[in-house]
C-alpha cells in the first residue's frame, strides 16, 4: 500500500519540477472565465423610512432601530439639512451596489462646497459602535463603509465611487456655506447576478420559520452572487474556494446559475501557482489575480468537491475533462502532507487549514477526513471521465487512511475523534469524519450526541462549520436533530432581526467576532446561505409541518 502513496507522490514530484504545469492552458482558462462572466441585474431603490437608534440590552448586540416619526425620506428632500444635521435612513433591505446623493437647493445658490460624512452598515450595532481610535492589530479600518464627501455642485446626482453593501445609511453634515440651504435626495442602485425567482419552491404546509430561513438564505446568496461568488459583499468582497463550494450547492436549489460556478472554477485554475497548486482566494480587478498569501489545502480539496458537484449538475464533460489535471495536483499535494496514512501538519510548506473561525481549534483530524473524502470524490469524478487508470489506487488509499484514522484518532473509550497533540475534542472533527465515512452511522450518532452535550468540547462558531455539522447529522440518520438544529441556529439569526445571514454566529455570544471587533464582521456572508440546500434537498425532513 505504501506504493500507492509513492505512486501518487511521484506524479506530484514530476508536476512540481515542471516550469509552469499549466502554461499552455492558463490563458485559455482565463478567457473561458471571462466569457462566462454574468451580467449584473441593476435595480433602483429609494429609502423606506428614517430611523432612530435605541440602545437595548435585549436587541442583537445591544442596538436596534425604531421608525423616526418626525422625519421621512420625502421630508429630507425638502427640509434644510443644516438644521437636521444628521439622519439615518433605512433602505428597506440589505443591498449591494452604488449610492447616489443629490443636494437639492431650497432657496439659495450653493456658494461654497458642502461636506457630508456618510456611513453604510449592515446591522444597527455596527452603525452605533464608535470606530475610532482604531486598534492597530485589527483588520483594516478602511473596511468600514464611512466616507467624507465634498460636493462642489448642487442639483447634480453624485454616485459614491466605492461599491457599498448594507441596509442603514447615516448622513452627517460636516460643513458648508452659511447661506446655502438644501435637502437631500437619496437612492441606491443594487446589483446582483442572481435572477428573480418565480416562486419559493416550498411545500404548502412548510413551517413559517423554515420559510423565513429559506428567504433570508436566498437574500444572502443573491447579495453574494456578483460577477463571482463573493464571500461577503461588505468584507472581503472576493472569491474563496470554501465559500464557492457552499454557494454552488445552494445555487443548485435556487438561482441555478451554473455558468457562474464554471467561471469561478476556471478563474482559480487560470491563477494557480506555477506548480499547479491553487491559491485559496482571488480578486477579479483590475485583472484577475490571486491573493498570493493564502495556501490552504483544506480549500484546495474543496475545489475537487465543487468540480464534482458542478459535473453532477451539468454533465459538462468538456469542463470536467479540461480541469481534471487541476484536481490531480491538489490531491497529490495534499497526499504529500500524509505520513503513514495520517495527515502531518508539520510537513512543509505549512498550510492554513481553515474549517472554522473558533479560536484555538485544531483541524488536523478534519483534514485527515477531508483527504479521504477528496480521494473518494476524485475517484467518482475520474471514473465518470474515463480516467480509470489514474484513479484506480484511490479507493485503497482512502481505506488505509480510514483505518489509520480509526486506529490513531478514534478514542475507543469515548467513541470520539480527537485532533492534534492535545487530543482536542471538537464538534467539527466528528462531523468531518462522519462525512468521510470514517465513523459509521451508529458511531456517528453517538459521537455527535456526546460531543454536542460535552461542556468542554469545542463548538462551531460559524455557519460554515455548522453546515458540515448538519450534513453529518443527516448522513448518520439524525434527521429530527438536523431539523431542530438548523431551525434553532439559523432561526436564532432570524429572531435577532437578520436580513441576511452572518459570517460568525454563536447563539451563546452575540458579540463574537473573529476579528475582535463586531463592526468588522460580515453580516451577509455567503457560507451561511446553505439552509437553502438542506431545505430543498430534503423536503421531507425540513418542509413538513411536524
Ligand atoms: C475569512 C472570510 C472568508 C473565508 C476565509 C477563510 O476571510 O470569512 O469567507 O473563506 O476567512
Coordinates of C-alpha atoms and ligand atoms in Angstrom, one line a residue:
X1 CA 0.0 0.0 0.0
X2 CA 3.0 2.3 0.5
X3 CA 3.5 2.0 -3.2
X4 CA 0.2 3.7 -3.7
X5 CA 1.3 6.8 -1.9
X6 CA 4.7 6.7 -3.6
X7 CA 3.0 6.5 -7.0
X8 CA 0.8 9.5 -6.2
X9 CA 3.8 11.4 -4.9
X10 CA 5.9 10.5 -7.9
X11 CA 3.3 12.1 -10.2
X12 CA 3.3 15.2 -8.0
X13 CA 7.1 15.4 -8.0
X14 CA 7.0 15.4 -11.8
X15 CA 4.4 18.2 -11.8
X16 CA 6.3 20.5 -9.3
X17 CA 9.5 20.2 -11.3
X18 CA 8.0 21.4 -14.5
X19 CA 8.3 25.1 -15.2
X20 CA 4.7 26.0 -15.3
X21 CA 2.5 23.0 -15.4
X22 CA -0.5 24.8 -16.8
X23 CA 1.5 27.1 -19.1
X24 CA -0.4 26.0 -22.2
X25 CA -3.8 26.3 -20.6
X26 CA -3.7 29.4 -18.4
X27 CA -4.6 32.0 -21.0
X28 CA -7.4 29.9 -22.4
X29 CA -8.8 29.1 -18.9
X30 CA -8.9 32.8 -18.0
X31 CA -10.6 33.5 -21.3
X32 CA -13.3 30.9 -20.5
X33 CA -13.7 32.5 -17.1
X34 CA -14.1 35.9 -18.8
X35 CA -16.5 34.6 -21.3
X36 CA -18.6 33.1 -18.5
X37 CA -18.9 36.4 -16.6
X38 CA -22.6 37.1 -15.8
X39 CA -24.4 40.4 -16.5
X40 CA -25.5 42.2 -13.3
X41 CA -29.1 43.0 -12.8
X42 CA -29.5 46.6 -11.6
X43 CA -32.4 47.9 -9.5
X44 CA -33.0 51.4 -8.2
X45 CA -34.2 51.6 -4.6
X46 CA -35.5 54.5 -2.5
X47 CA -35.0 54.7 1.3
X48 CA -38.1 53.3 3.1
X49 CA -38.0 55.3 6.3
X50 CA -35.8 57.3 8.6
X51 CA -34.8 55.6 11.9
X52 CA -33.6 56.3 15.4
X53 CA -31.1 54.1 17.2
X54 CA -32.2 52.7 20.5
X55 CA -29.8 51.1 22.9
X56 CA -31.5 47.9 24.2
X57 CA -30.0 45.0 26.1
X58 CA -32.5 42.7 24.6
X59 CA -31.7 43.6 21.0
X60 CA -29.0 41.9 19.0
X61 CA -25.6 43.3 20.1
X62 CA -27.4 45.8 22.2
X63 CA -28.8 48.1 19.5
X64 CA -32.0 48.4 17.4
X65 CA -33.6 50.9 15.1
X66 CA -37.1 52.3 15.5
X67 CA -39.0 54.4 13.0
X68 CA -38.4 58.1 13.3
X69 CA -41.9 59.6 13.3
X70 CA -40.8 63.1 12.6
X71 CA -38.7 62.6 9.5
X72 CA -39.4 60.8 6.3
X73 CA -37.2 60.3 3.1
X74 CA -39.6 62.7 1.4
X75 CA -39.3 65.4 4.1
X76 CA -35.5 65.0 3.9
X77 CA -35.6 66.3 0.3
X78 CA -37.5 69.4 1.4
X79 CA -36.0 70.3 4.8
X80 CA -32.8 72.2 5.3
X81 CA -30.3 69.6 6.2
X82 CA -28.1 72.1 8.1
X83 CA -30.9 72.1 10.7
X84 CA -31.3 68.4 10.8
X85 CA -27.5 67.8 10.8
X86 CA -27.8 64.1 11.0
X87 CA -30.1 61.4 9.7
X88 CA -30.2 57.6 9.4
X89 CA -32.2 56.1 6.6
X90 CA -33.4 52.5 6.2
X91 CA -33.0 51.2 2.6
X92 CA -35.6 48.6 3.5
X93 CA -33.3 45.6 2.8
X94 CA -29.7 44.6 2.6
X95 CA -28.5 46.0 -0.7
X96 CA -25.2 45.8 -2.6
X97 CA -24.3 48.4 -5.2
X98 CA -24.0 52.2 -5.6
X99 CA -25.3 55.0 -3.5
X100 CA -26.5 58.2 -5.2
X101 CA -26.9 61.5 -3.3
X102 CA -28.2 64.8 -4.7
X103 CA -28.2 68.1 -2.9
X104 CA -31.4 69.9 -3.6
X105 CA -31.2 73.7 -3.2
X106 CA -34.1 75.1 -1.2
X107 CA -34.0 78.9 -1.5
X108 CA -30.5 79.9 -2.5
X109 CA -27.4 79.0 -4.5
X110 CA -24.6 76.8 -3.4
X111 CA -21.7 79.3 -2.9
X112 CA -19.3 77.0 -1.2
X113 CA -18.6 73.3 -1.2
X114 CA -20.8 71.2 1.1
X115 CA -19.2 68.4 3.1
X116 CA -21.0 65.3 4.4
X117 CA -20.0 62.2 6.2
X118 CA -21.9 59.1 5.1
X119 CA -21.8 55.6 6.5
X120 CA -23.5 52.5 5.3
X121 CA -23.8 49.5 7.6
X122 CA -25.4 46.1 7.7
X123 CA -26.6 45.9 11.3
X124 CA -27.6 48.5 14.0
X125 CA -24.6 47.8 16.4
X126 CA -22.1 48.3 13.6
X127 CA -23.6 51.7 12.9
X128 CA -23.6 52.7 16.6
X129 CA -20.2 51.4 17.8
X130 CA -17.6 54.2 17.9
X131 CA -15.0 53.2 15.3
X132 CA -12.1 55.4 16.5
X133 CA -9.5 55.1 17.8
X134 CA -8.9 52.0 15.7
X135 CA -6.7 49.3 17.3
X136 CA -3.8 48.6 15.1
X137 CA -4.0 44.8 15.3
X138 CA -7.4 44.7 13.7
X139 CA -8.3 44.2 10.0
X140 CA -8.1 47.4 8.1
X141 CA -10.1 50.4 9.3
X142 CA -11.0 51.1 5.7
X143 CA -13.3 48.1 5.6
X144 CA -15.8 50.3 7.4
X145 CA -18.0 52.0 5.0
X146 CA -17.8 55.6 6.1
X147 CA -16.7 58.3 3.6
X148 CA -16.3 62.0 3.7
X149 CA -17.8 63.6 0.6
X150 CA -17.2 67.1 -0.6
X151 CA -19.9 68.3 -3.0
X152 CA -19.0 71.1 -5.3
X153 CA -22.3 71.0 -7.3
X154 CA -25.9 71.0 -6.2
X155 CA -28.7 69.5 -8.2
X156 CA -26.3 67.0 -9.8
X157 CA -26.7 63.4 -8.7
X158 CA -23.4 62.2 -7.2
X159 CA -22.6 58.5 -7.1
X160 CA -20.2 57.3 -4.4
X161 CA -17.5 55.5 -6.4
X162 CA -17.0 52.7 -3.9
X163 CA -19.4 49.8 -4.1
X164 CA -21.2 49.6 -0.8
X165 CA -23.2 47.0 1.0
X166 CA -25.7 47.2 3.8
X167 CA -29.1 48.4 4.9
X168 CA -28.7 51.5 7.0
X169 CA -27.3 54.8 5.8
X170 CA -26.2 57.5 8.2
X171 CA -25.6 61.1 6.8
X172 CA -24.0 63.9 8.9
X173 CA -23.4 67.5 8.0
X174 CA -19.8 68.4 8.4
X175 CA -19.7 71.9 6.9
X176 CA -20.6 74.3 4.1
X177 CA -21.9 77.7 3.2
X178 CA -23.9 79.6 5.8
X179 CA -26.4 80.8 3.2
X180 CA -26.9 77.6 1.2
X181 CA -29.9 75.6 2.4
X182 CA -30.5 72.2 0.9
X183 CA -32.4 69.0 1.2
X184 CA -31.0 65.6 0.2
X185 CA -32.3 63.1 -2.2
X186 CA -31.0 59.5 -1.7
X187 CA -31.3 56.5 -4.0
X188 CA -29.4 53.2 -4.2
X189 CA -28.8 51.1 -7.3
X190 CA -28.4 47.5 -6.3
X191 CA -26.5 44.9 -8.3
X192 CA -26.6 41.1 -8.4
X193 CA -26.1 38.4 -10.9
X194 CA -28.9 36.3 -9.3
X195 CA -32.1 36.2 -11.4
X196 CA -35.5 36.8 -9.9
X197 CA -37.1 33.7 -8.6
X198 CA -40.7 33.0 -9.7
X199 CA -41.6 31.0 -6.6
X200 CA -40.0 29.9 -3.3
X201 CA -40.4 26.3 -4.3
X202 CA -41.6 25.3 -0.8
X203 CA -44.3 22.9 0.1
X204 CA -47.7 24.3 1.1
X205 CA -47.5 23.2 4.8
X206 CA -43.9 24.3 5.2
X207 CA -43.4 26.0 8.7
X208 CA -43.1 29.7 8.8
X209 CA -39.6 29.6 10.4
X210 CA -38.3 27.4 7.6
X211 CA -39.8 29.8 5.0
X212 CA -38.1 32.7 6.7
X213 CA -34.8 30.9 6.8
X214 CA -35.1 29.9 3.1
X215 CA -36.0 33.5 2.2
X216 CA -33.1 35.0 4.1
X217 CA -30.7 32.4 2.8
X218 CA -31.7 33.3 -0.7
X219 CA -31.2 37.0 0.0
X220 CA -27.8 36.2 1.4
X221 CA -26.8 34.3 -1.7
X222 CA -28.3 36.9 -4.0
X223 CA -26.2 39.6 -2.4
X224 CA -23.0 37.5 -2.7
X225 CA -23.7 36.5 -6.3
X226 CA -21.9 39.2 -8.2
X227 CA -19.5 38.6 -11.1
X228 CA -18.0 35.8 -8.9
X229 CA -19.3 34.1 -5.8
X230 CA -18.1 36.7 -3.3
X231 CA -17.7 35.7 0.3
X232 CA -19.3 38.9 1.7
X233 CA -20.2 41.9 -0.3
X234 CA -19.1 44.3 2.6
X235 CA -16.0 42.3 3.6
X236 CA -13.9 40.6 2.0
X237 CA -15.6 41.0 -1.4
X238 CA -13.6 38.2 -3.0
X239 CA -13.7 34.7 -4.2
X240 CA -12.6 32.0 -1.8
X241 CA -12.7 28.3 -2.7
X242 CA -14.5 27.2 0.5
X243 CA -17.2 29.8 0.1
X244 CA -17.6 29.0 -3.6
X245 CA -18.2 25.3 -2.8
X246 CA -21.1 26.1 -0.4
X247 CA -22.6 28.8 -2.6
X248 CA -22.6 26.5 -5.6
X249 CA -24.5 23.9 -3.5
X250 CA -27.1 26.5 -2.6
X251 CA -27.2 27.8 -6.1
X252 CA -28.3 24.4 -7.3
X253 CA -31.5 24.7 -5.3
X254 CA -32.2 28.4 -6.1
X255 CA -30.8 30.6 -8.8
X256 CA -29.2 27.7 -10.8
X257 CA -26.5 29.9 -12.4
X258 CA -24.1 27.1 -13.2
X259 CA -22.2 29.3 -15.6
X260 CA -21.1 31.3 -12.6
X261 CA -19.7 28.2 -10.9
X262 CA -17.9 27.4 -14.1
X263 CA -16.4 30.9 -14.2
X264 CA -15.1 30.6 -10.7
X265 CA -13.6 27.2 -11.3
X266 CA -11.8 28.5 -14.3
X267 CA -10.6 31.6 -12.6
X268 CA -8.9 29.5 -9.8
X269 CA -7.4 27.2 -12.4
X270 CA -6.0 30.0 -14.5
X271 CA -4.5 31.7 -11.5
X272 CA -2.8 28.6 -10.0
X273 CA 0.8 28.7 -8.9
X274 CA 3.4 27.5 -11.5
X275 CA 3.4 24.1 -9.8
X276 CA -0.3 23.8 -10.3
X277 CA -1.3 24.3 -6.7
X278 CA -4.3 26.6 -6.2
X279 CA -4.4 29.8 -4.3
X280 CA -7.3 29.8 -1.8
X281 CA -8.7 33.1 -3.0
X282 CA -8.6 35.6 -5.8
X283 CA -9.6 39.0 -7.0
X284 CA -11.2 40.0 -10.3
X285 CA -10.0 43.5 -10.8
X286 CA -8.2 45.3 -12.3
X287 CA -7.5 41.9 -13.8
X288 CA -7.9 38.5 -12.2
X289 CA -5.1 37.8 -9.7
X290 CA -4.7 35.6 -6.7
X291 CA -4.0 36.6 -3.1
X292 CA -0.6 35.1 -3.0
X293 CA -0.6 34.8 0.8
X294 CA -3.1 32.0 1.1
X295 CA -2.1 28.4 0.7
X296 CA -4.9 26.2 2.1
X297 CA -5.0 22.5 1.5
X298 CA -8.5 22.3 3.0
X299 CA -9.8 24.8 0.4
X300 CA -7.9 23.2 -2.4
X301 CA -9.6 19.9 -1.7
X302 CA -13.0 21.6 -1.7
X303 CA -12.2 22.7 -5.3
X304 CA -12.4 19.0 -6.1
X305 CA -15.8 18.8 -4.4
X306 CA -17.0 21.8 -6.3
X307 CA -16.0 20.4 -9.7
X308 CA -17.6 17.1 -8.8
X309 CA -20.9 18.8 -7.8
X310 CA -20.7 21.0 -10.9
X311 CA -20.3 17.9 -13.0
X312 CA -23.2 16.2 -11.3
X313 CA -25.4 19.3 -12.0
X314 CA -24.4 19.9 -15.6
X315 CA -22.8 16.8 -17.0
X316 CA -20.4 19.3 -18.6
X317 CA -17.9 16.7 -19.7
X318 CA -15.7 19.2 -21.5
X319 CA -15.1 21.4 -18.5
X320 CA -14.5 18.5 -16.1
X321 CA -12.0 16.9 -18.6
X322 CA -10.3 20.3 -19.0
X323 CA -10.0 20.9 -15.3
X324 CA -9.1 17.3 -14.3
X325 CA -5.4 18.0 -14.2
X326 CA -6.1 20.7 -11.5
X327 CA -7.8 18.1 -9.4
X328 CA -4.9 15.7 -9.6
X329 CA -2.4 18.3 -8.5
X330 CA -4.5 19.3 -5.5
X331 CA -4.9 15.8 -4.3
X332 CA -1.3 14.9 -4.8
X333 CA -0.2 18.0 -2.9
X334 CA -2.5 17.0 0.0
X335 CA -1.1 13.5 -0.1
X336 CA 2.4 14.9 0.1
X337 CA 1.4 16.0 3.6
X338 CA 0.5 12.5 4.7
X339 CA 2.9 10.2 6.6
X340 CA 2.0 6.6 7.2
X341 CA -1.6 7.4 6.1
X342 CA -2.0 10.2 8.6
X343 CA -2.0 13.9 7.8
X344 CA 1.1 15.5 9.2
X345 CA 0.5 19.2 9.9
X346 CA 4.2 19.9 10.3
X347 CA 5.1 18.9 6.7
X348 CA 6.3 21.9 4.7
X349 CA 5.1 24.0 3.2
X350 CA 2.7 24.5 6.0
X351 CA -0.9 25.3 5.0
X352 CA -3.6 27.2 6.7
X353 CA -6.3 24.5 7.1
X354 CA -9.4 26.5 7.8
X355 CA -12.5 24.8 9.0
X356 CA -13.9 27.3 11.4
X357 CA -13.1 30.7 12.9
X358 CA -13.2 29.4 16.5
X359 CA -10.0 30.5 18.3
X360 CA -7.8 27.6 19.3
X361 CA -9.5 25.0 17.1
X362 CA -7.3 22.1 16.0
X363 CA -8.2 21.0 12.5
X364 CA -5.7 18.1 11.9
X365 CA -8.5 15.4 12.2
X366 CA -10.7 17.4 9.8
X367 CA -8.0 17.5 7.2
X368 CA -7.4 13.7 7.5
X369 CA -11.1 13.3 6.9
X370 CA -11.2 15.7 4.0
X371 CA -8.3 14.0 2.2
X372 CA -10.2 10.7 2.5
X373 CA -13.3 12.3 1.2
X374 CA -11.4 14.0 -1.6
X375 CA -9.9 10.7 -2.7
X376 CA -13.4 9.3 -3.0
X377 CA -14.7 12.3 -4.8
X378 CA -11.8 12.3 -7.2
X379 CA -12.4 8.6 -7.8
X380 CA -16.0 9.2 -8.6
X381 CA -15.2 12.0 -11.0
X382 CA -12.2 10.3 -12.5
X383 CA -14.3 7.1 -13.3
X384 CA -17.0 9.3 -14.9
X385 CA -14.4 10.9 -17.0
X386 CA -12.8 7.7 -18.1
X387 CA -9.6 8.2 -16.0
X388 CA -9.7 4.7 -14.7
X389 CA -6.0 4.0 -14.5
X390 CA -5.3 7.4 -12.9
X391 CA -7.7 6.8 -10.1
X392 CA -7.5 3.1 -9.5
X393 CA -5.4 3.4 -6.4
X394 CA -7.6 6.0 -4.7
X395 CA -10.2 3.7 -3.0
X396 CA -7.4 1.5 -1.4
X397 CA -5.6 4.6 -0.2
X398 CA -8.8 6.0 1.2
X399 CA -9.3 2.8 3.0
X400 CA -5.8 2.8 4.5
X401 CA -6.3 6.4 5.6
X402 CA -9.6 5.4 7.2
X403 CA -8.0 2.6 9.1
X404 CA -5.2 4.8 10.3
X405 CA -7.7 7.4 11.4
X406 CA -9.7 4.9 13.3
X407 CA -6.6 3.5 14.9
X408 CA -4.9 6.8 15.9
X409 CA -7.7 9.3 16.2
X410 CA -10.7 7.4 17.5
X411 CA -10.7 7.3 21.2
X412 CA -12.2 3.8 21.8
X413 CA -13.4 4.6 25.3
X414 CA -15.4 7.7 24.5
X415 CA -16.2 6.9 20.8
X416 CA -14.9 10.4 19.9
X417 CA -12.4 11.6 17.3
X418 CA -9.5 13.5 18.8
X419 CA -7.4 16.0 17.0
X420 CA -3.8 17.2 17.3
X421 CA -1.2 16.7 20.0
X422 CA -3.6 17.8 22.8
X423 CA -6.2 15.4 21.5
X424 CA -8.7 18.1 21.2
X425 CA -12.4 17.1 21.0
X426 CA -14.4 19.3 18.7
X427 CA -17.8 19.1 17.1
X428 CA -16.4 19.6 13.6
X429 CA -13.8 16.8 13.9
X430 CA -16.7 14.4 14.4
X431 CA -18.7 16.0 11.6
X432 CA -15.9 15.7 9.0
X433 CA -15.1 12.1 10.0
X434 CA -18.7 11.2 9.5
X435 CA -18.8 12.9 6.1
X436 CA -15.7 10.9 5.1
X437 CA -17.3 7.6 6.3
X438 CA -14.6 7.1 9.0
X439 CA -17.4 6.8 11.6
X440 CA -20.4 4.8 10.5
X441 CA -24.0 5.8 11.2
X442 CA -24.2 4.4 14.6
X443 CA -20.8 5.6 15.7
X444 CA -21.5 9.0 14.2
X445 CA -24.8 9.3 16.1
X446 CA -23.1 8.5 19.4
X447 CA -20.2 10.8 18.7
X448 CA -22.4 13.8 17.8
X449 CA -24.8 13.3 20.6
X450 CA -21.9 13.1 23.1
X451 CA -19.8 16.0 21.7
X452 CA -22.7 18.4 21.5
X453 CA -23.6 17.9 25.2
X454 CA -20.0 17.9 26.5
X455 CA -19.4 21.3 28.1
X456 CA -15.6 21.2 27.3
X457 CA -15.8 20.2 23.6
X458 CA -15.0 22.9 21.0
X459 CA -18.2 24.1 19.4
X460 CA -18.7 25.6 15.9
X461 CA -18.6 29.4 15.8
X462 CA -19.8 29.9 12.2
X463 CA -22.5 28.9 9.8
X464 CA -19.6 27.5 7.7
X465 CA -18.7 24.9 10.4
X466 CA -22.4 24.4 11.2
X467 CA -23.2 23.5 7.6
X468 CA -20.9 20.4 7.9
X469 CA -22.5 19.5 11.3
X470 CA -26.0 19.5 9.7
X471 CA -24.7 17.4 6.8
X472 CA -23.1 14.9 9.2
X473 CA -26.4 14.6 11.2
X474 CA -28.2 13.9 8.0
X475 CA -25.6 11.3 6.9
X476 CA -25.9 9.4 10.2
X477 CA -29.7 9.4 10.3
X478 CA -30.3 12.1 12.8
X479 CA -33.0 13.7 10.8
X480 CA -35.0 15.3 13.5
X481 CA -31.9 16.6 15.2
X482 CA -30.7 18.1 12.0
X483 CA -34.1 19.8 11.5
X484 CA -34.1 21.1 15.1
X485 CA -30.5 22.3 15.0
X486 CA -30.9 24.1 11.6
X487 CA -34.2 25.7 12.8
X488 CA -32.7 26.8 16.1
X489 CA -29.3 28.0 14.7
X490 CA -30.4 29.9 11.6
X491 CA -33.7 30.7 13.3
X492 CA -31.7 32.4 16.1
X493 CA -30.3 34.8 13.5
X494 CA -33.9 35.3 12.1
X495 CA -35.1 36.3 15.6
X496 CA -32.2 38.6 16.0
X497 CA -33.5 40.5 13.0
X498 CA -31.2 39.2 10.3
X499 CA -31.9 40.5 6.8
X500 CA -29.1 38.2 5.6
X501 CA -27.1 35.5 7.5
X502 CA -23.9 36.2 9.3
X503 CA -20.3 35.2 8.9
X504 CA -19.9 34.4 12.6
X505 CA -22.7 33.4 14.8
X506 CA -22.8 31.7 18.2
X507 CA -26.2 31.7 19.9
X508 CA -24.4 32.0 23.3
X509 CA -22.4 35.1 22.3
X510 CA -23.9 37.9 20.2
X511 CA -20.5 39.8 20.5
X512 CA -18.5 37.0 18.9
X513 CA -16.1 38.4 16.3
X514 CA -13.2 36.5 14.6
X515 CA -11.6 40.0 14.3
X516 CA -12.0 41.2 17.8
X517 CA -14.5 43.9 16.8
X518 CA -18.1 43.3 15.8
X519 CA -18.4 46.0 13.2
X520 CA -15.8 44.2 11.2
X521 CA -17.9 41.0 10.9
X522 CA -19.6 40.4 7.7
X523 CA -23.4 40.2 8.3
X524 CA -24.1 38.9 4.8
X525 CA -21.8 36.1 4.3
X526 CA -22.1 33.5 1.5
X527 CA -21.2 30.5 3.5
X528 CA -24.2 30.9 5.7
X529 CA -26.8 30.6 2.9
X530 CA -26.8 26.8 2.8
X531 CA -30.1 26.1 4.6
X532 CA -31.4 26.6 1.0
X533 CA -29.5 23.4 0.1
X534 CA -30.8 21.4 3.0
X535 CA -34.4 22.6 2.9
X536 CA -34.8 21.8 -0.8
X537 CA -32.7 18.7 -1.0
X538 CA -34.6 17.1 1.9
X539 CA -38.1 18.5 1.7
X540 CA -39.5 15.5 3.6
X541 CA -37.3 16.5 6.6
X542 CA -37.4 20.3 6.5
X543 CA -40.6 21.3 4.8
X544 CA -43.1 19.2 6.6
X545 CA -45.2 20.6 9.4
X546 CA -44.0 18.5 12.3
Ligands
LIG1 C1 -12.4 35.0 6.0 C2 -13.7 35.0 5.3 C3 -13.9 34.0 4.2 C4 -13.2 32.7 4.5 C5 -11.8 32.9 4.9 C6 -11.1 31.6 5.3 O1 -11.6 35.9 5.5 O2 -14.7 34.8 6.3 O3 -15.2 33.8 3.9 O4 -13.3 31.8 3.4 O5 -11.8 33.7 6.1

